[in-house]
PDB file of C-alpha atoms in Angstrom:
ATOM      1  CA  SER A   1     -14.487 -47.078 -84.760  1.00  0.00           C
ATOM      2  CA  LEU A   2     -10.587 -46.888 -85.772  1.00  0.00           C
ATOM      3  CA  ALA A   3      -9.910 -49.899 -84.205  1.00  0.00           C
ATOM      4  CA  ALA A   4     -12.237 -51.713 -86.756  1.00  0.00           C
ATOM      5  CA  PHE A   5      -9.705 -50.951 -89.555  1.00  0.00           C
ATOM      6  CA  ALA A   6      -6.976 -52.954 -87.845  1.00  0.00           C
ATOM      7  CA  GLN A   7      -7.508 -56.654 -89.498  1.00  0.00           C
ATOM      8  CA  PRO A   8      -4.896 -59.217 -88.542  1.00  0.00           C
ATOM      9  CA  ASN A   9      -6.816 -61.769 -90.419  1.00  0.00           C
ATOM     10  CA  SER A  10      -6.483 -59.726 -93.588  1.00  0.00           C
ATOM     11  CA  GLY A  11      -5.435 -61.486 -96.771  1.00  0.00           C
ATOM     12  CA  ALA A  12      -2.815 -58.459 -97.351  1.00  0.00           C
ATOM     13  CA  VAL A  13      -1.191 -59.181 -93.985  1.00  0.00           C
ATOM     14  CA  GLY A  14       0.060 -62.833 -94.976  1.00  0.00           C
ATOM     15  CA  PRO A  15       2.922 -61.767 -97.590  1.00  0.00           C
ATOM     16  CA  VAL A  16       4.249 -59.105 -95.201  1.00  0.00           C
ATOM     17  CA  LEU A  17       4.426 -61.647 -92.289  1.00  0.00           C
ATOM     18  CA  ALA A  18       5.852 -64.414 -94.632  1.00  0.00           C
ATOM     19  CA  ARG A  19       8.641 -61.668 -95.690  1.00  0.00           C
ATOM     20  CA  ALA A  20       9.275 -60.780 -91.877  1.00  0.00           C
ATOM     21  CA  GLY A  21       9.690 -64.545 -91.010  1.00  0.00           C
ATOM     22  CA  ASP A  22      12.471 -64.511 -93.623  1.00  0.00           C
ATOM     23  CA  LEU A  23      14.052 -61.692 -92.081  1.00  0.00           C
ATOM     24  CA  LEU A  24      13.920 -62.940 -88.850  1.00  0.00           C
ATOM     25  CA  ALA A  25      15.444 -66.371 -90.179  1.00  0.00           C
ATOM     26  CA  GLU A  26      18.517 -64.303 -91.561  1.00  0.00           C
ATOM     27  CA  ARG A  27      18.778 -62.773 -88.183  1.00  0.00           C
ATOM     28  CA  PRO A  28      20.274 -63.950 -84.930  1.00  0.00           C
ATOM     29  CA  GLY A  29      17.697 -66.110 -83.234  1.00  0.00           C
ATOM     30  CA  SER A  30      14.826 -68.225 -84.134  1.00  0.00           C
ATOM     31  CA  ALA A  31      12.383 -67.850 -87.167  1.00  0.00           C
ATOM     32  CA  SER A  32       9.429 -68.431 -85.221  1.00  0.00           C
ATOM     33  CA  PRO A  33       7.539 -64.932 -84.356  1.00  0.00           C
ATOM     34  CA  GLY A  34       6.473 -65.896 -81.055  1.00  0.00           C
ATOM     35  CA  GLY A  35       5.125 -62.701 -80.177  1.00  0.00           C
ATOM     36  CA  SER A  36       5.254 -60.827 -76.775  1.00  0.00           C
ATOM     37  CA  GLN A  37       5.112 -64.033 -74.718  1.00  0.00           C
ATOM     38  CA  SER A  38       8.778 -64.579 -75.727  1.00  0.00           C
ATOM     39  CA  GLY A  39      10.088 -61.194 -73.714  1.00  0.00           C
ATOM     40  CA  PRO A  40      10.434 -57.670 -74.544  1.00  0.00           C
ATOM     41  CA  GLU A  41      13.722 -58.124 -76.663  1.00  0.00           C
ATOM     42  CA  ARG A  42      12.054 -60.991 -78.861  1.00  0.00           C
ATOM     43  CA  ALA A  43       8.766 -58.335 -79.128  1.00  0.00           C
ATOM     44  CA  VAL A  44      11.216 -55.626 -80.527  1.00  0.00           C
ATOM     45  CA  GLU A  45      12.786 -58.077 -82.759  1.00  0.00           C
ATOM     46  CA  ILE A  46       9.585 -59.143 -84.289  1.00  0.00           C
ATOM     47  CA  ALA A  47       8.335 -55.501 -84.720  1.00  0.00           C
ATOM     48  CA  ARG A  48      11.519 -54.476 -86.427  1.00  0.00           C
ATOM     49  CA  ALA A  49      11.174 -57.149 -88.932  1.00  0.00           C
ATOM     50  CA  VAL A  50       7.698 -56.552 -89.611  1.00  0.00           C
ATOM     51  CA  TYR A  51       8.607 -52.972 -89.940  1.00  0.00           C
ATOM     52  CA  ASP A  52      11.436 -53.706 -92.442  1.00  0.00           C
ATOM     53  CA  ALA A  53       9.239 -56.171 -94.322  1.00  0.00           C
ATOM     54  CA  LEU A  54       6.695 -53.111 -94.948  1.00  0.00           C
ATOM     55  CA  ARG A  55       9.555 -50.870 -95.709  1.00  0.00           C
ATOM     56  CA  GLU A  56      10.475 -53.350 -98.609  1.00  0.00           C
ATOM     57  CA  GLN A  57       6.606 -53.104-100.037  1.00  0.00           C
ATOM     58  CA  ASN A  58       7.226 -49.717-101.915  1.00  0.00           C
ATOM     59  CA  LEU A  59       4.167 -47.987-100.634  1.00  0.00           C
ATOM     60  CA  ARG A  60       4.000 -44.533-101.218  1.00  0.00           C
ATOM     61  CA  TYR A  61       2.791 -41.695 -99.032  1.00  0.00           C
ATOM     62  CA  THR A  62      -0.418 -40.006-100.064  1.00  0.00           C
ATOM     63  CA  ASP A  63      -3.161 -37.733 -99.161  1.00  0.00           C
ATOM     64  CA  PRO A  64      -6.442 -39.246 -97.619  1.00  0.00           C
ATOM     65  CA  PRO A  65      -8.981 -40.363-100.138  1.00  0.00           C
ATOM     66  CA  ALA A  66     -11.872 -37.992-100.773  1.00  0.00           C
ATOM     67  CA  SER A  67     -14.438 -37.624 -98.026  1.00  0.00           C
ATOM     68  CA  PHE A  68     -18.096 -36.548 -99.255  1.00  0.00           C
ATOM     69  CA  GLU A  69     -19.012 -36.235 -95.475  1.00  0.00           C
ATOM     70  CA  GLY A  70     -17.158 -32.980 -94.579  1.00  0.00           C
ATOM     71  CA  TYR A  71     -15.619 -34.435 -91.587  1.00  0.00           C
ATOM     72  CA  GLY A  72     -12.992 -37.087 -90.667  1.00  0.00           C
ATOM     73  CA  GLN A  73     -10.780 -39.241 -92.845  1.00  0.00           C
ATOM     74  CA  LYS A  74     -11.573 -42.139 -94.841  1.00  0.00           C
ATOM     75  CA  VAL A  75      -9.238 -44.960 -93.733  1.00  0.00           C
ATOM     76  CA  ARG A  76      -8.171 -47.790 -96.034  1.00  0.00           C
ATOM     77  CA  THR A  77      -8.015 -51.460 -94.853  1.00  0.00           C
ATOM     78  CA  PRO A  78      -4.790 -53.265 -95.096  1.00  0.00           C
ATOM     79  CA  GLU A  79      -6.130 -54.610 -98.248  1.00  0.00           C
ATOM     80  CA  GLY A  80      -7.013 -51.440 -99.340  1.00  0.00           C
ATOM     81  CA  VAL A  81      -3.378 -50.061 -98.656  1.00  0.00           C
ATOM     82  CA  MET A  82      -1.683 -52.959-100.410  1.00  0.00           C
ATOM     83  CA  GLY A  83      -3.880 -52.806-103.492  1.00  0.00           C
ATOM     84  CA  GLU A  84      -3.366 -49.167-104.129  1.00  0.00           C
ATOM     85  CA  ARG A  85       0.216 -49.444-102.992  1.00  0.00           C
ATOM     86  CA  ALA A  86      -0.659 -46.088-101.001  1.00  0.00           C
ATOM     87  CA  ALA A  87      -0.970 -45.178 -97.185  1.00  0.00           C
ATOM     88  CA  THR A  88      -1.773 -41.969 -95.028  1.00  0.00           C
ATOM     89  CA  CYS A  89      -0.242 -41.834 -91.407  1.00  0.00           C
ATOM     90  CA  LEU A  90      -4.005 -43.757 -90.560  1.00  0.00           C
ATOM     91  CA  ASP A  91      -3.515 -46.107 -93.226  1.00  0.00           C
ATOM     92  CA  SER A  92      -0.236 -47.164 -92.626  1.00  0.00           C
ATOM     93  CA  THR A  93      -0.629 -47.263 -88.542  1.00  0.00           C
ATOM     94  CA  VAL A  94      -3.877 -49.823 -89.206  1.00  0.00           C
ATOM     95  CA  LEU A  95      -1.853 -51.694 -91.561  1.00  0.00           C
ATOM     96  CA  TYR A  96       1.151 -51.809 -89.047  1.00  0.00           C
ATOM     97  CA  ALA A  97      -0.962 -52.780 -86.128  1.00  0.00           C
ATOM     98  CA  SER A  98      -2.764 -55.516 -88.232  1.00  0.00           C
ATOM     99  CA  CYS A  99       0.526 -57.214 -88.726  1.00  0.00           C
ATOM    100  CA  LEU A 100       1.780 -56.805 -84.935  1.00  0.00           C
ATOM    101  CA  LEU A 101      -1.656 -58.547 -83.815  1.00  0.00           C
ATOM    102  CA  ALA A 102      -1.267 -61.183 -86.622  1.00  0.00           C
ATOM    103  CA  VAL A 103       2.305 -62.189 -84.872  1.00  0.00           C
ATOM    104  CA  GLY A 104       0.783 -61.927 -81.415  1.00  0.00           C
ATOM    105  CA  LEU A 105       2.149 -58.871 -80.102  1.00  0.00           C
ATOM    106  CA  GLU A 106      -0.222 -56.051 -78.649  1.00  0.00           C
ATOM    107  CA  ALA A 107      -0.623 -53.225 -80.511  1.00  0.00           C
ATOM    108  CA  ASP A 108      -2.483 -49.941 -80.148  1.00  0.00           C
ATOM    109  CA  LEU A 109      -3.422 -46.922 -82.203  1.00  0.00           C
ATOM    110  CA  LEU A 110      -1.996 -43.510 -81.213  1.00  0.00           C
ATOM    111  CA  VAL A 111      -3.755 -40.690 -82.312  1.00  0.00           C
ATOM    112  CA  VAL A 112      -2.049 -37.019 -81.922  1.00  0.00           C
ATOM    113  CA  ARG A 113      -3.085 -33.718 -82.951  1.00  0.00           C
ATOM    114  CA  GLY A 114      -2.910 -34.189 -86.906  1.00  0.00           C
ATOM    115  CA  HIS A 115      -0.981 -37.613 -86.983  1.00  0.00           C
ATOM    116  CA  ALA A 116      -1.465 -41.103 -85.973  1.00  0.00           C
ATOM    117  CA  PHE A 117       1.046 -43.983 -85.095  1.00  0.00           C
ATOM    118  CA  VAL A 118       1.395 -47.175 -83.810  1.00  0.00           C
ATOM    119  CA  GLY A 119       2.437 -48.097 -80.051  1.00  0.00           C
ATOM    120  CA  PHE A 120       3.129 -51.959 -79.207  1.00  0.00           C
ATOM    121  CA  TRP A 121       3.695 -53.479 -75.875  1.00  0.00           C
ATOM    122  CA  ASP A 122       6.563 -55.430 -74.661  1.00  0.00           C
ATOM    123  CA  GLY A 123       4.767 -58.188 -73.021  1.00  0.00           C
ATOM    124  CA  ASP A 124       4.818 -56.686 -69.368  1.00  0.00           C
ATOM    125  CA  ARG A 125       1.904 -55.133 -68.594  1.00  0.00           C
ATOM    126  CA  GLY A 126       2.198 -54.596 -65.071  1.00  0.00           C
ATOM    127  CA  ALA A 127      -0.781 -54.681 -62.624  1.00  0.00           C
ATOM    128  CA  GLU A 128      -0.646 -51.168 -61.220  1.00  0.00           C
ATOM    129  CA  LEU A 129      -1.963 -50.088 -64.773  1.00  0.00           C
ATOM    130  CA  GLU A 130      -4.671 -52.568 -65.198  1.00  0.00           C
ATOM    131  CA  PRO A 131      -7.562 -50.028 -65.394  1.00  0.00           C
ATOM    132  CA  LEU A 132      -5.917 -47.678 -68.026  1.00  0.00           C
ATOM    133  CA  LEU A 133      -4.997 -51.136 -69.896  1.00  0.00           C
ATOM    134  CA  ARG A 134      -8.649 -51.980 -69.814  1.00  0.00           C
ATOM    135  CA  ALA A 135      -9.872 -48.915 -71.204  1.00  0.00           C
ATOM    136  CA  SER A 136     -10.933 -49.067 -75.013  1.00  0.00           C
ATOM    137  CA  VAL A 137      -9.594 -45.343 -75.404  1.00  0.00           C
ATOM    138  CA  VAL A 138      -7.472 -43.661 -72.950  1.00  0.00           C
ATOM    139  CA  ASP A 139      -7.700 -39.756 -73.699  1.00  0.00           C
ATOM    140  CA  ASN A 140      -5.962 -38.368 -70.908  1.00  0.00           C
ATOM    141  CA  PRO A 141      -2.768 -37.031 -71.895  1.00  0.00           C
ATOM    142  CA  ASN A 142      -1.111 -37.637 -68.646  1.00  0.00           C
ATOM    143  CA  GLU A 143      -2.366 -41.038 -68.419  1.00  0.00           C
ATOM    144  CA  ILE A 144      -1.158 -41.558 -72.073  1.00  0.00           C
ATOM    145  CA  ALA A 145       2.229 -40.615 -71.289  1.00  0.00           C
ATOM    146  CA  LEU A 146       2.261 -42.567 -67.923  1.00  0.00           C
ATOM    147  CA  LEU A 147       1.766 -45.674 -70.148  1.00  0.00           C
ATOM    148  CA  GLN A 148       4.608 -44.860 -72.146  1.00  0.00           C
ATOM    149  CA  ARG A 149       6.931 -43.631 -69.451  1.00  0.00           C
ATOM    150  CA  ALA A 150       6.315 -46.967 -67.823  1.00  0.00           C
ATOM    151  CA  GLY A 151       7.973 -48.896 -70.621  1.00  0.00           C
ATOM    152  CA  ARG A 152       4.361 -49.990 -71.771  1.00  0.00           C
ATOM    153  CA  ILE A 153       4.572 -48.602 -75.095  1.00  0.00           C
ATOM    154  CA  THR A 154       6.929 -48.322 -77.854  1.00  0.00           C
ATOM    155  CA  PRO A 155       5.806 -45.755 -80.416  1.00  0.00           C
ATOM    156  CA  VAL A 156       6.627 -46.262 -84.148  1.00  0.00           C
ATOM    157  CA  GLU A 157       6.211 -43.946 -86.773  1.00  0.00           C
ATOM    158  CA  THR A 158       4.546 -46.034 -89.480  1.00  0.00           C
ATOM    159  CA  THR A 159       4.752 -43.314 -92.411  1.00  0.00           C
ATOM    160  CA  THR A 160       8.604 -43.824 -92.235  1.00  0.00           C
ATOM    161  CA  PHE A 161       8.012 -47.333 -94.200  1.00  0.00           C
ATOM    162  CA  THR A 162       6.634 -45.421 -97.312  1.00  0.00           C
ATOM    163  CA  ALA A 163       8.902 -45.443-100.529  1.00  0.00           C
ATOM    164  CA  GLU A 164       8.709 -41.469-100.775  1.00  0.00           C
ATOM    165  CA  ARG A 165      10.175 -41.272 -97.288  1.00  0.00           C
ATOM    166  CA  ASP A 166      14.149 -41.324 -96.660  1.00  0.00           C
ATOM    167  CA  GLU A 167      15.064 -44.703 -95.531  1.00  0.00           C
ATOM    168  CA  VAL A 168      14.581 -44.827 -91.735  1.00  0.00           C
ATOM    169  CA  SER A 169      15.284 -47.690 -89.573  1.00  0.00           C
ATOM    170  CA  PHE A 170      13.221 -49.202 -87.052  1.00  0.00           C
ATOM    171  CA  GLU A 171      15.172 -47.494 -84.257  1.00  0.00           C
ATOM    172  CA  GLU A 172      14.719 -44.039 -85.863  1.00  0.00           C
ATOM    173  CA  ALA A 173      10.830 -44.573 -86.439  1.00  0.00           C
ATOM    174  CA  VAL A 174      10.939 -45.560 -82.662  1.00  0.00           C
ATOM    175  CA  SER A 175      12.623 -42.227 -81.783  1.00  0.00           C
ATOM    176  CA  ARG A 176      10.503 -39.932 -84.093  1.00  0.00           C
ATOM    177  CA  ASN A 177       7.621 -39.799 -81.771  1.00  0.00           C
ATOM    178  CA  LEU A 178       9.073 -39.775 -78.012  1.00  0.00           C
ATOM    179  CA  SER A 179       8.382 -36.062 -78.036  1.00  0.00           C
ATOM    180  CA  TYR A 180       4.739 -36.446 -77.508  1.00  0.00           C
ATOM    181  CA  PHE A 181       5.434 -38.220 -74.285  1.00  0.00           C
ATOM    182  CA  THR A 182       7.554 -36.028 -72.840  1.00  0.00           C
ATOM    183  CA  THR A 183       7.496 -32.183 -74.478  1.00  0.00           C
ATOM    184  CA  ARG A 184       4.248 -32.273 -76.137  1.00  0.00           C
ATOM    185  CA  PRO A 185       1.899 -34.163 -74.390  1.00  0.00           C
ATOM    186  CA  ASP A 186      -0.867 -31.439 -74.842  1.00  0.00           C
ATOM    187  CA  GLU A 187      -0.826 -33.127 -78.382  1.00  0.00           C
ATOM    188  CA  LEU A 188      -1.496 -36.501 -77.261  1.00  0.00           C
ATOM    189  CA  LEU A 189      -5.104 -37.125 -78.133  1.00  0.00           C
ATOM    190  CA  ALA A 190      -5.871 -40.835 -77.579  1.00  0.00           C
ATOM    191  CA  VAL A 191      -4.687 -44.403 -77.306  1.00  0.00           C
ATOM    192  CA  VAL A 192      -7.042 -46.555 -78.912  1.00  0.00           C
ATOM    193  CA  ASN A 193      -6.592 -50.379 -77.541  1.00  0.00           C
ATOM    194  CA  ILE A 194      -7.611 -52.380 -80.334  1.00  0.00           C
ATOM    195  CA  GLU A 195      -8.080 -55.680 -78.318  1.00  0.00           C
TER     196      GLU A 195
END
């Protein structure tokens, strides 16, 4: 059900993408997003511009909203995040994934013990991994680590674009969660394929 919160057609995504487009125009290369169809380098440029545009939104990191069910965690939609100007790791993850999907990049939600973040694809899916790529959820830690090691998933920490965090570059946000795939694979719970 977490995938349902990634909403690329949300009205809250448009202003973020407009700013990301401006950032791309200011940087070398084209202002046209192009998604993963333009190659791995372009996918990274686009993901960086979206990350930087979200960092400018001055969202604050917050605890999860109250839940009366006694289990799980409520998740805010992109409109909820932008309206409340607040996000948990799950909220910021589905917001960033929504934006990436809206510009044509493929994004997955990565869930680890007590945390979540986004992984985006660089455009090269590789036939050898096709069975894993067709699964709605991959919950085998070895298979998840294999996807990342094969260069198919670039992980991005999304809480780092909230205002209370130190200014963290896109490159640092990418490197923050690499340890889950190398020294902490036992904490990998699932990759949720939004598509």
